[in-house]
Amino acid sequence: MTSEPGADPATGTPLSVRGVSRRFGSVQALANVEFTLEAGEIHALVGENGAGKSTLAKIVAGSIRSDSGSMSLFGQPYRPTSRREGAAAGVAHVRQQLSLVRGLTVAQNLQLGRPGAPAIFNAASARAEVERWSDEFSLSVPAETLVDDMPLAVRQQAEILIAVAWGARLLILDEPSSALGPLETRALIALCHRLRSEGTPILYISHRLPELAELADRLTVLRSGRVIVEGADVRAADLREVATLMIGDVSLLEVNRPEIERGTSRLTVNDLSVSSTQEIGCHGLNFEVAGGEILGVVGIAGNGQDSLAKALTGQAKLASGHVVVDGEDISGSARQAIAAGVAHLHEDRSTGLAAAFSVADNATARHVRSGRFTRFGVRLADKIARHAGELVERFQVRPPDPAARASSLSGGNQQKLMAARELEKNPTVLVAHGPTKGLDPEAAKAMRDRCFAAAQAGGAVVVISADLDEVSDLAHRVVVLYRGRVTDAFPIEDMTSERLGAAMAGLTETMGATSG
Amino acid sequence: MSQLLEATFWSATVAGGLRLATPLIYASIGETFAQRAGVLNLGLEGYMIIGALTSLYVADPTVAPLGFLVGGLAGMALAALMVLLSIRLFANQVVVGFGLTILGIGTTGYIFHVTTDVGGRDRQVSLPSEIDIPLLSDIPWLGDAVFGHSWYTWLSLALVLLAGFVASRTIFGLEVKAVGEDPDAAAAKGVDVLRIRTQATLISGFLGGLGGAALMLGSVGRFQPYLTANRGFIALIVIIMASWSIWGAAVGAFVFGFFEALGFNLNNVFVDVPIEGLNAIPFFVALVILTVSARWARMPRGLGENYVPTV
Ligand SMILES: Nc1ncnc2c1ncn2[C@@H]1O[C@H](COP(=O)(O)OP(=O)(O)O)[C@@H](O)[C@H]1O
Ligand SMILES: [Mg+2]
């Protein structure tokens, strides 16, 4: 051992982070972060999407480097320059998007990247080791099944198992419960308690507050890369206050929202459920949106937004319920949805557009089946280009070149191109998923105006967003999604940080249950 | 026609098949490593032809084994360009790969042209003798078909065993698969993705060069422009047929060689059928196998995609 006198590696503070900062381009992901993980504790790190939680985890794990600041591990200065060094120092990191390598088995993953593993892979002993740890923790992790074929919860258990087998001295779990059901979450909590009792401190990243009350000892709140609360005692903390601190001020800046006349109900969502193996899905949603009304669906990303967007646009098979547009049931049929005038601004522009195709082909894609731009099955290039030219002009796509590739446009212009395609005619229903995400102020304003215009023309608008400013700028009414369910619904005038924070972090549901 | 019923026809075809398969075995084993690591290494034809020319020019004044080795190193040198441009500088793998193939064919043709005196002596090597294994080579039929090959063939078979072991039984083999299937996750587990891809690509260059050298020193003996005649691309087909398995690549290479030899030998039987038609047999068989194997073939998920690390 090379430990300095006076610094006993067994008793030193497991992890101390001092003044760590990290910037990605123009985003300050972490700013001067101070954080301490004590021996024998489960320390929850909470914060909104983009708060910097995963960045901090990766820096501690050694996967990425900080721009400034210092760390120490069990009393020793700690400056990992690679993930391998972090692992060798005993830091285990279970990533948000898991790091079991697909295409390999758990036994193979056990040995991959393992510090000090022999160069020859001994399949039999790796299998035996997986089975031994699996029994030890009463899990059922299969040693020789391909990771691809295992459910998410089992993959996660396998990762924790591998961390323990590697002799982790400190465990980081990044949003481990975000894809788990209630039973699986209980099992995870039990496993964490077991590890804590055996002396492994855990840094547990989450934004689901209810489970933390049961799980964690202390909590730290990050917001926009800054520590807002450091190491508060979870049992003494007011979780509602924590939820409020997490999201910060929601200010109702009046962004000259136009007066819009409210019409009759155009979109009815009735007992809507979508089940999905990869995401949380959504469960028993009910709401109506009138013509001229903008409904904001808020929630931290990954709480069923994708499933809802797909269901509203006919792209998901429904487990139950109906999506009705102007009295017509469009459930599960994208073609019917388009025919009924449903427009969709996809959250991910690279998926929402055919990136390798021209601006003209993208702009006119909704007409592919209409026959308007073909004769005897042959595409009429002139007519397409002329029509696309008009659309590009109307929606101010720059450069105004119908022959340019969609992928060559800037993000803002891709968004305008997607709007040109979807909003050529006034939609009956507009589903706008993160419509201003990542746009500069000018492009963001243009997109907001498109949403207002759709409502003014009598359309029902649903804005799905994890960005609270975006919703407060646009919506007349808000529903909050948490784990695929609606936890609260209110008119925009009633929106406060407290109410929104509690609903987004899942406290409303819990409060509802306990207060009867 | 009656020749088709004779045992010697078939033993000669199997023997010829194995001989023709030898360069393919080297090349496809190496390429399998690169592709398992996620590198779509389309410069293979280039590595082979550089290896072939270099091996001749080294073996002619010295000895064949030295020429063989240096041929491998020449292929590896060309693969180093793939490493630099695609793996380290993130240039499109397909573009760089084809570029290296064209570079290899062009450069070797040029070097051959300027170094051969018009009407003068061609560089030439004598072909290797067959290695007789006492007793085994004397077994009727089997002796003719399977034994009695040059050391290039024997070495290629030993290589298959070694490569199969490395791919499935070593941590390096796991790392290769990991960076080809799921580079992000592999990096998060501490695997240096770019290093492993570099190593796999250099292996592919070395074995591709050896494949070209084996073709030159083992069965042709003198250089001609575009000597490799698409064998690099055939190796690429073999790998798909084999669904990226080492054993499968070896079998696939042999199947190709066998049908190629069958085409040659049938030419002596059916003298009226144009040789071009018979030469097409292996490609026709490949088409059938590719169609069938598409049912189970699973390519490495990250194949052809450059990996850019975040630090
Ligand atoms: N590799 C990266 N490149 C550019 N920006 C990044 C990268 N990783 C994270 N960011 C940005 O840093 C901020 C913090 O991200 P992250 O740590 O993932 O947040 P959290 O885990 O709290 O949701 C976000 O704005 C995110 O967009
Ligand atoms: Mg995160």
mmCIF file of N, CA, C and O in Angstrom, chain B residues 44-96:
data_model
loop_
_atom_site.group_PDB
_atom_site.id
_atom_site.type_symbol
_atom_site.label_atom_id
_atom_site.label_comp_id
_atom_site.label_asym_id
_atom_site.label_seq_id
_atom_site.Cartn_x
_atom_site.Cartn_y
_atom_site.Cartn_z
ATOM 1 N N LEU B 44 -9.701 -4.467 -48.143
ATOM 2 C CA LEU B 44 -9.116 -5.810 -48.112
ATOM 3 C C LEU B 44 -8.453 -6.210 -49.420
ATOM 4 O O LEU B 44 -7.352 -6.755 -49.440
ATOM 5 N N GLU B 45 -9.131 -5.943 -50.529
ATOM 6 C CA GLU B 45 -8.555 -6.261 -51.836
ATOM 7 C C GLU B 45 -7.189 -5.568 -51.993
ATOM 8 O O GLU B 45 -6.236 -6.150 -52.495
ATOM 9 N N GLY B 46 -7.125 -4.336 -51.527
ATOM 10 C CA GLY B 46 -5.876 -3.576 -51.592
ATOM 11 C C GLY B 46 -4.789 -4.207 -50.733
ATOM 12 O O GLY B 46 -3.635 -4.320 -51.152
ATOM 13 N N TYR B 47 -5.159 -4.634 -49.494
ATOM 14 C CA TYR B 47 -4.159 -5.261 -48.626
ATOM 15 C C TYR B 47 -3.612 -6.518 -49.300
ATOM 16 O O TYR B 47 -2.426 -6.821 -49.243
ATOM 17 N N MET B 48 -4.514 -7.275 -49.922
ATOM 18 C CA MET B 48 -4.091 -8.548 -50.536
ATOM 19 C C MET B 48 -3.125 -8.298 -51.684
ATOM 20 O O MET B 48 -2.097 -8.969 -51.810
ATOM 21 N N ILE B 49 -3.448 -7.334 -52.521
ATOM 22 C CA ILE B 49 -2.620 -7.186 -53.710
ATOM 23 C C ILE B 49 -1.266 -6.570 -53.367
ATOM 24 O O ILE B 49 -0.238 -6.933 -53.941
ATOM 25 N N ILE B 50 -1.249 -5.674 -52.375
ATOM 26 C CA ILE B 50 0.038 -5.135 -51.908
ATOM 27 C C ILE B 50 0.876 -6.269 -51.320
ATOM 28 O O ILE B 50 2.078 -6.383 -51.564
ATOM 29 N N GLY B 51 0.199 -7.137 -50.538
ATOM 30 C CA GLY B 51 0.903 -8.275 -49.946
ATOM 31 C C GLY B 51 1.471 -9.182 -51.020
ATOM 32 O O GLY B 51 2.597 -9.684 -50.904
ATOM 33 N N ALA B 52 0.690 -9.391 -52.087
ATOM 34 C CA ALA B 52 1.134 -10.293 -53.153
ATOM 35 C C ALA B 52 2.390 -9.755 -53.839
ATOM 36 O O ALA B 52 3.396 -10.454 -53.970
ATOM 37 N N LEU B 53 2.345 -8.495 -54.245
ATOM 38 C CA LEU B 53 3.491 -7.923 -54.959
ATOM 39 C C LEU B 53 4.729 -7.891 -54.063
ATOM 40 O O LEU B 53 5.819 -8.307 -54.460
ATOM 41 N N THR B 54 4.532 -7.411 -52.824
ATOM 42 C CA THR B 54 5.669 -7.302 -51.916
ATOM 43 C C THR B 54 6.298 -8.665 -51.667
ATOM 44 O O THR B 54 7.523 -8.807 -51.652
ATOM 45 N N SER B 55 5.455 -9.668 -51.474
ATOM 46 C CA SER B 55 6.001 -10.994 -51.161
ATOM 47 C C SER B 55 6.862 -11.504 -52.315
ATOM 48 O O SER B 55 7.908 -12.096 -52.103
ATOM 49 N N LEU B 56 6.433 -11.208 -53.535
ATOM 50 C CA LEU B 56 7.209 -11.655 -54.693
ATOM 51 C C LEU B 56 8.566 -10.958 -54.730
ATOM 52 O O LEU B 56 9.607 -11.594 -54.907
ATOM 53 N N TYR B 57 8.536 -9.643 -54.529
ATOM 54 C CA TYR B 57 9.771 -8.872 -54.652
ATOM 55 C C TYR B 57 10.743 -9.154 -53.525
ATOM 56 O O TYR B 57 11.931 -8.948 -53.663
ATOM 57 N N VAL B 58 10.210 -9.621 -52.372
ATOM 58 C CA VAL B 58 11.118 -9.982 -51.285
ATOM 59 C C VAL B 58 11.562 -11.436 -51.429
ATOM 60 O O VAL B 58 12.728 -11.768 -51.230
ATOM 61 N N ALA B 59 10.625 -12.301 -51.818
ATOM 62 C CA ALA B 59 10.960 -13.729 -51.871
ATOM 63 C C ALA B 59 11.893 -14.052 -53.037
ATOM 64 O O ALA B 59 12.712 -14.970 -52.941
ATOM 65 N N ASP B 60 11.802 -13.271 -54.099
ATOM 66 C CA ASP B 60 12.604 -13.559 -55.280
ATOM 67 C C ASP B 60 14.097 -13.558 -54.963
ATOM 68 O O ASP B 60 14.777 -14.550 -55.183
ATOM 69 N N PRO B 61 14.623 -12.475 -54.377
ATOM 70 C CA PRO B 61 16.047 -12.531 -54.039
ATOM 71 C C PRO B 61 16.341 -13.271 -52.743
ATOM 72 O O PRO B 61 17.491 -13.611 -52.486
ATOM 73 N N THR B 62 15.350 -13.481 -51.859
ATOM 74 C CA THR B 62 15.645 -14.161 -50.588
ATOM 75 C C THR B 62 14.918 -15.497 -50.537
ATOM 76 O O THR B 62 15.064 -16.307 -51.444
ATOM 77 N N VAL B 63 14.148 -15.709 -49.465
ATOM 78 C CA VAL B 63 13.421 -16.976 -49.345
ATOM 79 C C VAL B 63 11.932 -16.719 -49.199
ATOM 80 O O VAL B 63 11.522 -15.654 -48.740
ATOM 81 N N ALA B 64 11.139 -17.709 -49.542
ATOM 82 C CA ALA B 64 9.690 -17.552 -49.542
ATOM 83 C C ALA B 64 9.119 -17.166 -48.168
ATOM 84 O O ALA B 64 8.290 -16.250 -48.094
ATOM 85 N N PRO B 65 9.538 -17.810 -47.088
ATOM 86 C CA PRO B 65 8.919 -17.436 -45.799
ATOM 87 C C PRO B 65 9.119 -15.957 -45.463
ATOM 88 O O PRO B 65 8.217 -15.312 -44.920
ATOM 89 N N LEU B 66 10.296 -15.412 -45.816
ATOM 90 C CA LEU B 66 10.530 -13.999 -45.555
ATOM 91 C C LEU B 66 9.592 -13.144 -46.421
ATOM 92 O O LEU B 66 8.996 -12.168 -45.952
ATOM 93 N N GLY B 67 9.464 -13.531 -47.677
ATOM 94 C CA GLY B 67 8.555 -12.801 -48.561
ATOM 95 C C GLY B 67 7.137 -12.841 -48.033
ATOM 96 O O GLY B 67 6.413 -11.838 -48.048
ATOM 97 N N PHE B 68 6.735 -13.975 -47.536
ATOM 98 C CA PHE B 68 5.395 -14.164 -46.987
ATOM 99 C C PHE B 68 5.159 -13.194 -45.819
ATOM 100 O O PHE B 68 4.184 -12.452 -45.779
ATOM 101 N N LEU B 69 6.124 -13.172 -44.892
ATOM 102 C CA LEU B 69 6.007 -12.324 -43.713
ATOM 103 C C LEU B 69 5.958 -10.846 -44.101
ATOM 104 O O LEU B 69 5.104 -10.085 -43.631
ATOM 105 N N VAL B 70 6.873 -10.444 -44.980
ATOM 106 C CA VAL B 70 6.918 -9.034 -45.364
ATOM 107 C C VAL B 70 5.659 -8.663 -46.149
ATOM 108 O O VAL B 70 5.147 -7.545 -46.038
ATOM 109 N N GLY B 71 5.109 -9.608 -46.907
ATOM 110 C CA GLY B 71 3.831 -9.373 -47.589
ATOM 111 C C GLY B 71 2.741 -9.021 -46.587
ATOM 112 O O GLY B 71 1.940 -8.102 -46.797
ATOM 113 N N GLY B 72 2.718 -9.756 -45.465
ATOM 114 C CA GLY B 72 1.746 -9.464 -44.405
ATOM 115 C C GLY B 72 1.957 -8.064 -43.853
ATOM 116 O O GLY B 72 1.000 -7.295 -43.666
ATOM 117 N N LEU B 73 3.228 -7.706 -43.628
ATOM 118 C CA LEU B 73 3.512 -6.378 -43.074
ATOM 119 C C LEU B 73 3.106 -5.275 -44.051
ATOM 120 O O LEU B 73 2.637 -4.207 -43.645
ATOM 121 N N ALA B 74 3.254 -5.550 -45.350
ATOM 122 C CA ALA B 74 2.858 -4.544 -46.344
ATOM 123 C C ALA B 74 1.348 -4.311 -46.286
ATOM 124 O O ALA B 74 0.880 -3.168 -46.338
ATOM 125 N N GLY B 75 0.579 -5.398 -46.156
ATOM 126 C CA GLY B 75 -0.873 -5.248 -46.019
ATOM 127 C C GLY B 75 -1.209 -4.454 -44.768
ATOM 128 O O GLY B 75 -2.088 -3.584 -44.766
ATOM 129 N N MET B 76 -0.448 -4.719 -43.706
ATOM 130 C CA MET B 76 -0.685 -4.025 -42.451
ATOM 131 C C MET B 76 -0.380 -2.538 -42.602
ATOM 132 O O MET B 76 -1.076 -1.688 -42.024
ATOM 133 N N ALA B 77 0.642 -2.216 -43.387
ATOM 134 C CA ALA B 77 0.984 -0.804 -43.583
ATOM 135 C C ALA B 77 -0.167 -0.072 -44.274
ATOM 136 O O ALA B 77 -0.510 1.060 -43.918
ATOM 137 N N LEU B 78 -0.793 -0.737 -45.245
ATOM 138 C CA LEU B 78 -1.923 -0.098 -45.923
ATOM 139 C C LEU B 78 -3.108 0.047 -44.950
ATOM 140 O O LEU B 78 -3.806 1.063 -44.940
ATOM 141 N N ALA B 79 -3.282 -0.990 -44.104
ATOM 142 C CA ALA B 79 -4.368 -0.920 -43.121
ATOM 143 C C ALA B 79 -4.132 0.205 -42.121
ATOM 144 O O ALA B 79 -5.086 0.759 -41.559
ATOM 145 N N ALA B 80 -2.861 0.561 -41.905
ATOM 146 C CA ALA B 80 -2.572 1.666 -40.988
ATOM 147 C C ALA B 80 -3.188 2.960 -41.503
ATOM 148 O O ALA B 80 -3.569 3.833 -40.721
ATOM 149 N N LEU B 81 -3.325 3.082 -42.823
ATOM 150 C CA LEU B 81 -3.998 4.259 -43.386
ATOM 151 C C LEU B 81 -5.483 4.251 -43.020
ATOM 152 O O LEU B 81 -6.077 5.288 -42.749
ATOM 153 N N MET B 82 -6.068 3.054 -43.046
ATOM 154 C CA MET B 82 -7.471 2.919 -42.634
ATOM 155 C C MET B 82 -7.616 3.370 -41.181
ATOM 156 O O MET B 82 -8.555 4.088 -40.814
ATOM 157 N N VAL B 83 -6.678 2.932 -40.355
ATOM 158 C CA VAL B 83 -6.708 3.308 -38.942
ATOM 159 C C VAL B 83 -6.633 4.822 -38.806
ATOM 160 O O VAL B 83 -7.434 5.450 -38.110
ATOM 161 N N LEU B 84 -5.673 5.403 -39.514
ATOM 162 C CA LEU B 84 -5.469 6.848 -39.385
ATOM 163 C C LEU B 84 -6.701 7.617 -39.862
ATOM 164 O O LEU B 84 -7.240 8.466 -39.150
ATOM 165 N N LEU B 85 -7.166 7.290 -41.063
ATOM 166 C CA LEU B 85 -8.204 8.119 -41.673
ATOM 167 C C LEU B 85 -9.587 7.856 -41.071
ATOM 168 O O LEU B 85 -10.312 8.789 -40.756
ATOM 169 N N SER B 86 -9.936 6.579 -40.922
ATOM 170 C CA SER B 86 -11.301 6.298 -40.464
ATOM 171 C C SER B 86 -11.411 6.215 -38.952
ATOM 172 O O SER B 86 -12.294 6.812 -38.358
ATOM 173 N N ILE B 87 -10.500 5.451 -38.329
ATOM 174 C CA ILE B 87 -10.691 5.213 -36.902
ATOM 175 C C ILE B 87 -10.270 6.431 -36.090
ATOM 176 O O ILE B 87 -10.937 6.812 -35.142
ATOM 177 N N ARG B 88 -9.168 7.070 -36.509
ATOM 178 C CA ARG B 88 -8.685 8.208 -35.716
ATOM 179 C C ARG B 88 -9.228 9.545 -36.199
ATOM 180 O O ARG B 88 -9.418 10.448 -35.419
ATOM 181 N N LEU B 89 -9.415 9.688 -37.516
ATOM 182 C CA LEU B 89 -9.895 10.979 -38.029
ATOM 183 C C LEU B 89 -11.359 10.904 -38.465
ATOM 184 O O LEU B 89 -11.897 11.860 -39.015
ATOM 185 N N PHE B 90 -11.999 9.761 -38.238
ATOM 186 C CA PHE B 90 -13.451 9.596 -38.413
ATOM 187 C C PHE B 90 -13.945 9.796 -39.846
ATOM 188 O O PHE B 90 -15.094 10.181 -40.063
ATOM 189 N N ALA B 91 -13.093 9.550 -40.847
ATOM 190 C CA ALA B 91 -13.579 9.631 -42.225
ATOM 191 C C ALA B 91 -14.466 8.422 -42.510
ATOM 192 O O ALA B 91 -14.323 7.364 -41.899
ATOM 193 N N ASN B 92 -15.387 8.592 -43.447
ATOM 194 C CA ASN B 92 -16.329 7.533 -43.796
ATOM 195 C C ASN B 92 -15.594 6.235 -44.159
ATOM 196 O O ASN B 92 -14.715 6.211 -45.010
ATOM 197 N N GLN B 93 -15.986 5.139 -43.500
ATOM 198 C CA GLN B 93 -15.259 3.875 -43.662
ATOM 199 C C GLN B 93 -15.364 3.328 -45.082
ATOM 200 O O GLN B 93 -14.396 2.795 -45.621
ATOM 201 N N VAL B 94 -16.533 3.465 -45.685
ATOM 202 C CA VAL B 94 -16.724 2.914 -47.029
ATOM 203 C C VAL B 94 -15.830 3.645 -48.031
ATOM 204 O O VAL B 94 -15.153 3.031 -48.848
ATOM 205 N N VAL B 95 -15.818 4.959 -47.905
ATOM 206 C CA VAL B 95 -15.019 5.756 -48.839
ATOM 207 C C VAL B 95 -13.528 5.426 -48.693
ATOM 208 O O VAL B 95 -12.837 5.151 -49.672
ATOM 209 N N VAL B 96 -13.046 5.429 -47.467
ATOM 210 C CA VAL B 96 -11.626 5.157 -47.249
ATOM 211 C C VAL B 96 -11.292 3.735 -47.703
ATOM 212 O O VAL B 96 -10.280 3.505 -48.377
#
